[in-house]
Amino acid sequence: MNALRTSAFAAGRRAFSTTPRAQLAKMTIIGRLGAEPELVNTSTGKEMVRYVLATNSGRRENNETSWFQVVSFDEGPRKDFLLNLPKGTLMHLEADAKMNTFETAEGQRASRLSLIQRQIEVLSRPYRQDAGDASQAAPESA
């Protein structure tokens, strides 16, 4: 019994670091693309894909929509996959979350939630009359 307790404790330890664990903020969101993703450049010239996910909460008559702005720094085929997703695509998102504080043009302090995509899975694509049933394919991961 004691050996079991010791092995469970050892499994919980981090093997490669003696420093304390860093604090961490992650979010998981299941929502629909509010618009097609767009390719933009950062102030340093690096390309990123920016998009908005919408989630709904509450009953139909009191339904509220929350909008989450997300950025992705994926490259190659993963970036191309994301850029080709149509508005209305249902996605599962895993992202790092960070609160950024800044000053508005009016001189007031404001905060914004920044989400950096780590992984997505397409759960369903929106139905298109011209595409037939092909748009309702199995989930895809990027």
PDB file of C-alpha atoms in Angstrom:
ATOM      1  CA  MET A   1       0.000   0.000   0.000  1.00  0.00           C
ATOM      2  CA  ASN A   2       2.824   2.363   0.857  1.00  0.00           C
ATOM      3  CA  ALA A   3       4.529   1.566  -2.466  1.00  0.00           C
ATOM      4  CA  LEU A   4       1.329   2.534  -4.288  1.00  0.00           C
ATOM      5  CA  ARG A   5       1.203   5.858  -2.442  1.00  0.00           C
ATOM      6  CA  THR A   6       4.874   6.518  -3.230  1.00  0.00           C
ATOM      7  CA  SER A   7       4.472   5.727  -6.933  1.00  0.00           C
ATOM      8  CA  ALA A   8       1.377   7.946  -7.162  1.00  0.00           C
ATOM      9  CA  PHE A   9       3.340  10.797  -5.563  1.00  0.00           C
ATOM     10  CA  ALA A  10       6.276  10.242  -7.919  1.00  0.00           C
ATOM     11  CA  ALA A  11       3.983  10.291 -10.945  1.00  0.00           C
ATOM     12  CA  GLY A  12       2.669  13.691  -9.856  1.00  0.00           C
ATOM     13  CA  ARG A  13       6.155  15.234  -9.668  1.00  0.00           C
ATOM     14  CA  ARG A  14       7.662  17.012 -12.626  1.00  0.00           C
ATOM     15  CA  ALA A  15      10.738  15.121 -13.751  1.00  0.00           C
ATOM     16  CA  PHE A  16      12.650  17.872 -15.568  1.00  0.00           C
ATOM     17  CA  SER A  17      12.309  20.961 -13.398  1.00  0.00           C
ATOM     18  CA  THR A  18      12.999  22.084  -9.857  1.00  0.00           C
ATOM     19  CA  THR A  19      11.276  25.448 -10.347  1.00  0.00           C
ATOM     20  CA  PRO A  20       7.695  25.996  -9.221  1.00  0.00           C
ATOM     21  CA  ARG A  21       4.961  25.401 -11.785  1.00  0.00           C
ATOM     22  CA  ALA A  22       4.044  28.388 -13.903  1.00  0.00           C
ATOM     23  CA  GLN A  23       0.517  29.671 -13.645  1.00  0.00           C
ATOM     24  CA  LEU A  24      -1.614  28.830 -16.601  1.00  0.00           C
ATOM     25  CA  ALA A  25      -4.875  29.951 -18.207  1.00  0.00           C
ATOM     26  CA  LYS A  26      -6.557  27.814 -20.863  1.00  0.00           C
ATOM     27  CA  MET A  27     -10.018  27.912 -22.397  1.00  0.00           C
ATOM     28  CA  THR A  28     -12.080  25.357 -24.241  1.00  0.00           C
ATOM     29  CA  ILE A  29     -14.874  26.736 -26.406  1.00  0.00           C
ATOM     30  CA  ILE A  30     -17.394  25.063 -28.680  1.00  0.00           C
ATOM     31  CA  GLY A  31     -18.868  27.665 -30.987  1.00  0.00           C
ATOM     32  CA  ARG A  32     -19.506  28.771 -34.554  1.00  0.00           C
ATOM     33  CA  LEU A  33     -17.338  30.968 -36.739  1.00  0.00           C
ATOM     34  CA  GLY A  34     -18.932  34.418 -36.861  1.00  0.00           C
ATOM     35  CA  ALA A  35     -17.109  35.270 -40.110  1.00  0.00           C
ATOM     36  CA  GLU A  36     -14.540  33.675 -42.368  1.00  0.00           C
ATOM     37  CA  PRO A  37     -11.043  33.709 -40.799  1.00  0.00           C
ATOM     38  CA  GLU A  38      -8.727  36.428 -42.119  1.00  0.00           C
ATOM     39  CA  LEU A  39      -4.974  36.601 -42.579  1.00  0.00           C
ATOM     40  CA  VAL A  40      -3.377  39.658 -40.919  1.00  0.00           C
ATOM     41  CA  ASN A  41       0.136  40.771 -40.016  1.00  0.00           C
ATOM     42  CA  THR A  42       1.356  41.589 -36.522  1.00  0.00           C
ATOM     43  CA  SER A  43       3.234  44.840 -35.841  1.00  0.00           C
ATOM     44  CA  THR A  44       6.462  42.853 -36.303  1.00  0.00           C
ATOM     45  CA  GLY A  45       5.345  41.536 -39.704  1.00  0.00           C
ATOM     46  CA  LYS A  46       4.516  37.977 -38.620  1.00  0.00           C
ATOM     47  CA  GLU A  47       1.412  36.458 -40.233  1.00  0.00           C
ATOM     48  CA  MET A  48      -1.480  35.307 -38.083  1.00  0.00           C
ATOM     49  CA  VAL A  49      -5.025  34.158 -38.703  1.00  0.00           C
ATOM     50  CA  ARG A  50      -7.705  36.073 -36.813  1.00  0.00           C
ATOM     51  CA  TYR A  51     -11.275  34.844 -36.366  1.00  0.00           C
ATOM     52  CA  VAL A  52     -14.300  35.147 -34.092  1.00  0.00           C
ATOM     53  CA  LEU A  53     -16.193  32.305 -32.385  1.00  0.00           C
ATOM     54  CA  ALA A  54     -19.767  32.792 -31.179  1.00  0.00           C
ATOM     55  CA  THR A  55     -21.374  30.842 -28.348  1.00  0.00           C
ATOM     56  CA  ASN A  56     -24.994  30.966 -27.215  1.00  0.00           C
ATOM     57  CA  SER A  57     -26.339  30.567 -23.700  1.00  0.00           C
ATOM     58  CA  GLY A  58     -29.783  30.667 -22.202  1.00  0.00           C
ATOM     59  CA  ARG A  59     -33.137  29.564 -23.518  1.00  0.00           C
ATOM     60  CA  ARG A  60     -34.294  30.502 -27.000  1.00  0.00           C
ATOM     61  CA  GLU A  61     -36.393  33.458 -25.877  1.00  0.00           C
ATOM     62  CA  ASN A  62     -33.566  34.798 -23.633  1.00  0.00           C
ATOM     63  CA  ASN A  63     -30.647  33.647 -25.769  1.00  0.00           C
ATOM     64  CA  GLU A  64     -27.402  35.626 -25.360  1.00  0.00           C
ATOM     65  CA  THR A  65     -24.444  35.424 -27.719  1.00  0.00           C
ATOM     66  CA  SER A  66     -20.839  35.788 -26.549  1.00  0.00           C
ATOM     67  CA  TRP A  67     -18.153  36.631 -29.107  1.00  0.00           C
ATOM     68  CA  PHE A  68     -14.558  35.441 -28.635  1.00  0.00           C
ATOM     69  CA  GLN A  69     -11.715  36.841 -30.741  1.00  0.00           C
ATOM     70  CA  VAL A  70      -9.048  34.219 -31.462  1.00  0.00           C
ATOM     71  CA  VAL A  71      -5.663  34.334 -33.185  1.00  0.00           C
ATOM     72  CA  SER A  72      -3.653  31.468 -34.631  1.00  0.00           C
ATOM     73  CA  PHE A  73       0.032  31.453 -35.530  1.00  0.00           C
ATOM     74  CA  ASP A  74      -0.155  28.101 -37.361  1.00  0.00           C
ATOM     75  CA  GLU A  75       1.780  27.822 -40.613  1.00  0.00           C
ATOM     76  CA  GLY A  76       1.582  25.700 -43.746  1.00  0.00           C
ATOM     77  CA  PRO A  77      -1.358  23.330 -44.274  1.00  0.00           C
ATOM     78  CA  ARG A  78      -2.840  24.075 -40.838  1.00  0.00           C
ATOM     79  CA  LYS A  79      -3.041  27.792 -41.678  1.00  0.00           C
ATOM     80  CA  ASP A  80      -4.564  27.021 -45.101  1.00  0.00           C
ATOM     81  CA  PHE A  81      -7.120  24.662 -43.504  1.00  0.00           C
ATOM     82  CA  LEU A  82      -8.207  27.370 -41.056  1.00  0.00           C
ATOM     83  CA  LEU A  83      -8.406  30.081 -43.736  1.00  0.00           C
ATOM     84  CA  ASN A  84     -10.745  27.906 -45.831  1.00  0.00           C
ATOM     85  CA  LEU A  85     -13.356  27.340 -43.109  1.00  0.00           C
ATOM     86  CA  PRO A  86     -16.678  29.032 -43.940  1.00  0.00           C
ATOM     87  CA  LYS A  87     -18.730  31.239 -41.643  1.00  0.00           C
ATOM     88  CA  GLY A  88     -21.009  29.112 -39.446  1.00  0.00           C
ATOM     89  CA  THR A  89     -18.543  26.223 -39.007  1.00  0.00           C
ATOM     90  CA  LEU A  90     -19.011  24.560 -35.603  1.00  0.00           C
ATOM     91  CA  MET A  91     -15.617  24.199 -33.908  1.00  0.00           C
ATOM     92  CA  HIS A  92     -14.062  22.883 -30.716  1.00  0.00           C
ATOM     93  CA  LEU A  93     -11.243  25.248 -29.689  1.00  0.00           C
ATOM     94  CA  GLU A  94      -8.479  24.824 -27.125  1.00  0.00           C
ATOM     95  CA  ALA A  95      -6.632  28.096 -26.498  1.00  0.00           C
ATOM     96  CA  ASP A  96      -4.262  29.858 -24.134  1.00  0.00           C
ATOM     97  CA  ALA A  97      -6.000  32.806 -22.459  1.00  0.00           C
ATOM     98  CA  LYS A  98      -4.538  36.109 -21.317  1.00  0.00           C
ATOM     99  CA  MET A  99      -6.031  39.400 -20.130  1.00  0.00           C
ATOM    100  CA  ASN A 100      -4.427  42.432 -21.811  1.00  0.00           C
ATOM    101  CA  THR A 101      -4.848  45.906 -20.320  1.00  0.00           C
ATOM    102  CA  PHE A 102      -4.516  48.946 -22.575  1.00  0.00           C
ATOM    103  CA  GLU A 103      -5.487  52.590 -22.876  1.00  0.00           C
ATOM    104  CA  THR A 104      -8.294  53.546 -25.268  1.00  0.00           C
ATOM    105  CA  ALA A 105      -8.220  56.533 -27.642  1.00  0.00           C
ATOM    106  CA  GLU A 106     -10.291  58.398 -25.032  1.00  0.00           C
ATOM    107  CA  GLY A 107      -7.595  57.799 -22.404  1.00  0.00           C
ATOM    108  CA  GLN A 108      -9.538  55.208 -20.394  1.00  0.00           C
ATOM    109  CA  ARG A 109      -8.089  51.915 -19.200  1.00  0.00           C
ATOM    110  CA  ALA A 110      -9.678  48.831 -20.711  1.00  0.00           C
ATOM    111  CA  SER A 111      -9.066  45.086 -20.659  1.00  0.00           C
ATOM    112  CA  ARG A 112      -9.467  42.508 -23.388  1.00  0.00           C
ATOM    113  CA  LEU A 113      -9.323  38.717 -23.317  1.00  0.00           C
ATOM    114  CA  SER A 114      -6.746  37.386 -25.792  1.00  0.00           C
ATOM    115  CA  LEU A 115      -7.113  33.800 -26.994  1.00  0.00           C
ATOM    116  CA  ILE A 116      -4.260  32.079 -28.829  1.00  0.00           C
ATOM    117  CA  GLN A 117      -5.364  28.907 -30.592  1.00  0.00           C
ATOM    118  CA  ARG A 118      -3.538  25.728 -29.648  1.00  0.00           C
ATOM    119  CA  GLN A 119      -5.827  23.154 -31.251  1.00  0.00           C
ATOM    120  CA  ILE A 120      -9.108  23.060 -33.162  1.00  0.00           C
ATOM    121  CA  GLU A 121     -11.479  20.366 -34.290  1.00  0.00           C
ATOM    122  CA  VAL A 122     -14.179  21.031 -36.851  1.00  0.00           C
ATOM    123  CA  LEU A 123     -17.379  19.445 -35.548  1.00  0.00           C
ATOM    124  CA  SER A 124     -19.613  20.352 -38.503  1.00  0.00           C
ATOM    125  CA  ARG A 125     -19.678  22.675 -41.458  1.00  0.00           C
ATOM    126  CA  PRO A 126     -22.674  24.837 -42.317  1.00  0.00           C
ATOM    127  CA  TYR A 127     -25.196  23.367 -44.732  1.00  0.00           C
ATOM    128  CA  ARG A 128     -24.921  24.776 -48.233  1.00  0.00           C
ATOM    129  CA  GLN A 129     -27.578  24.174 -50.857  1.00  0.00           C
ATOM    130  CA  ASP A 130     -24.979  23.907 -53.641  1.00  0.00           C
ATOM    131  CA  ALA A 131     -22.708  21.530 -51.682  1.00  0.00           C
ATOM    132  CA  GLY A 132     -25.394  18.975 -50.840  1.00  0.00           C
ATOM    133  CA  ASP A 133     -24.723  16.630 -47.935  1.00  0.00           C
ATOM    134  CA  ALA A 134     -20.935  16.684 -48.408  1.00  0.00           C
ATOM    135  CA  SER A 135     -20.718  19.576 -45.927  1.00  0.00           C
ATOM    136  CA  GLN A 136     -21.852  17.332 -43.066  1.00  0.00           C
ATOM    137  CA  ALA A 137     -18.707  15.177 -43.031  1.00  0.00           C
ATOM    138  CA  ALA A 138     -17.006  13.625 -40.007  1.00  0.00           C
ATOM    139  CA  PRO A 139     -15.088  15.874 -37.566  1.00  0.00           C
ATOM    140  CA  GLU A 140     -11.683  17.127 -38.730  1.00  0.00           C
ATOM    141  CA  SER A 141      -8.718  18.159 -36.581  1.00  0.00           C
ATOM    142  CA  ALA A 142      -6.055  20.740 -37.217  1.00  0.00           C
TER     143      ALA A 142
END
